[in-house]
Amino acid sequence: GLDVTGGGGTLGHGGNINMNIDSNNDLYVTWDSYGGNILHSKVLKNGTFGWGSQRIALSLLTSAKRSSARVKNDTSYITWIETLNGLSYTMLQKVDDAGNIYLPNGGATIDLTNDYYSYPKLAFGGDTAMAFYTKTLSSLGIVAQGIKPDNAKMFWEPVILSDSYLHWIDYTDYVLLDSSTTCNTIFWTSADSKIFGANICMMGRVLSIKTSSLSVQKIGSSHKLAWESYNENTGSTYEVERSNNSINFTSLTTIPAKGMSVSAKYVFWDNHPLQGYNYYRIKLNDTQGKSEYSNIVRVNNSQATSMLTVFPNPVKDVLTINQNIVRGNNATINIFNMQGKLVKQFHLTPGQQQLNVTSLAKGFYILQYRDDVQTAVIKFEKH
């Protein structure tokens, strides 16, 4: 093999190593050196070095580490962190296929960062490169800053993506997605096992996709829904949707987003819930016509479900339904598959009733009881 380090020692590999290929199948190797620099080398597809200098030193210090490198349009983008006078910074450099450096010598300083926790990463949105990194020492939030094709920074100030600095919910890891547009998507996991996400665009727009934040409470005869969002856009809306089977939803109301740059809380009261189980979710519509959904929550609005039981569950051939319900008129049983398709329908008679489900494929189903005054659903499995 070819020794790109030039003999090891202080030039040798001492941390991260990144390898990328350009449109000519030439290889770019970027590594944290043992001597505390970020080194960058080009190897042609014939196995020789591509530059007169075997490697380029990207940092002016000896405290650089945790590099991440990507190649776009035969140009390398490299981010790393380095420490000076006790403070750590996220750095960024841009190197073309001829070895020319486009940003300030030593790298462009992006922002203060968390030396202990930050592992900066890069993503491409169109022809822009976005660096994502950890912002502060006291609370581990994720922020982003980009470099435009003219080498100018994308935002006046780095854009905050995660809200851990407000709620002390630190992230554990994050994943970036490239895009053909000037937007990037990031997903991260929190220390309390939730999944969050956001889209960030060239104009600093952030679409919140905070999951597992919707909750519901039964208070008297009403249902109280509450959810939380952050980094909103003026003009975005929230649709409150409801279902009686967790599959087919209808819209109850539309609520304008508050357009706040920090955490915003919302409450909606469903004063006329359905009988039986009510399933709710929130649909976020942004100003560009894109939509995201929250988690689904449910609450029981009657005793019908507890008075309607099925056995055996799982079932192979015959499903028995026990009814202890004050029934309305036109009582029916509908069975839906998990795609929401009605696969069987029965008219109920009082008392215990047996249903032949032999023809159903193996899997999970929703059994829905419905009459003219109430609805109840039960999930069962067909073996």
mmCIF file of N, CA and C in Angstrom, residues 330-333 346-350:
data_model
loop_
_atom_site.group_PDB
_atom_site.id
_atom_site.type_symbol
_atom_site.label_atom_id
_atom_site.label_comp_id
_atom_site.label_asym_id
_atom_site.label_seq_id
_atom_site.Cartn_x
_atom_site.Cartn_y
_atom_site.Cartn_z
ATOM 1 N N ASN A 330 -78.434 -0.764 15.240
ATOM 2 C CA ASN A 330 -77.553 -1.022 14.092
ATOM 3 C C ASN A 330 -76.138 -1.387 14.526
ATOM 4 N N ALA A 331 -76.002 -2.274 15.498
ATOM 5 C CA ALA A 331 -74.680 -2.680 15.984
ATOM 6 C C ALA A 331 -73.984 -3.549 14.947
ATOM 7 N N THR A 332 -72.769 -3.185 14.602
ATOM 8 C CA THR A 332 -71.980 -3.937 13.632
ATOM 9 C C THR A 332 -70.558 -4.093 14.136
ATOM 10 N N ILE A 333 -69.883 -5.096 13.603
ATOM 11 C CA ILE A 333 -68.458 -5.301 13.830
ATOM 12 C C ILE A 333 -67.750 -5.146 12.491
ATOM 13 N N PHE A 346 -69.652 -7.711 10.167
ATOM 14 C CA PHE A 346 -70.672 -8.589 10.741
ATOM 15 C C PHE A 346 -71.731 -7.734 11.418
ATOM 16 N N HIS A 347 -72.984 -8.220 11.391
ATOM 17 C CA HIS A 347 -74.046 -7.624 12.197
ATOM 18 C C HIS A 347 -74.137 -8.398 13.505
ATOM 19 N N LEU A 348 -74.196 -7.693 14.613
ATOM 20 C CA LEU A 348 -74.156 -8.321 15.927
ATOM 21 C C LEU A 348 -75.544 -8.662 16.436
ATOM 22 N N THR A 349 -75.604 -9.794 17.131
ATOM 23 C CA THR A 349 -76.779 -10.146 17.921
ATOM 24 C C THR A 349 -76.402 -10.040 19.388
ATOM 25 N N PRO A 350 -77.348 -9.881 20.307
ATOM 26 C CA PRO A 350 -77.011 -9.725 21.722
ATOM 27 C C PRO A 350 -76.260 -10.935 22.277
#
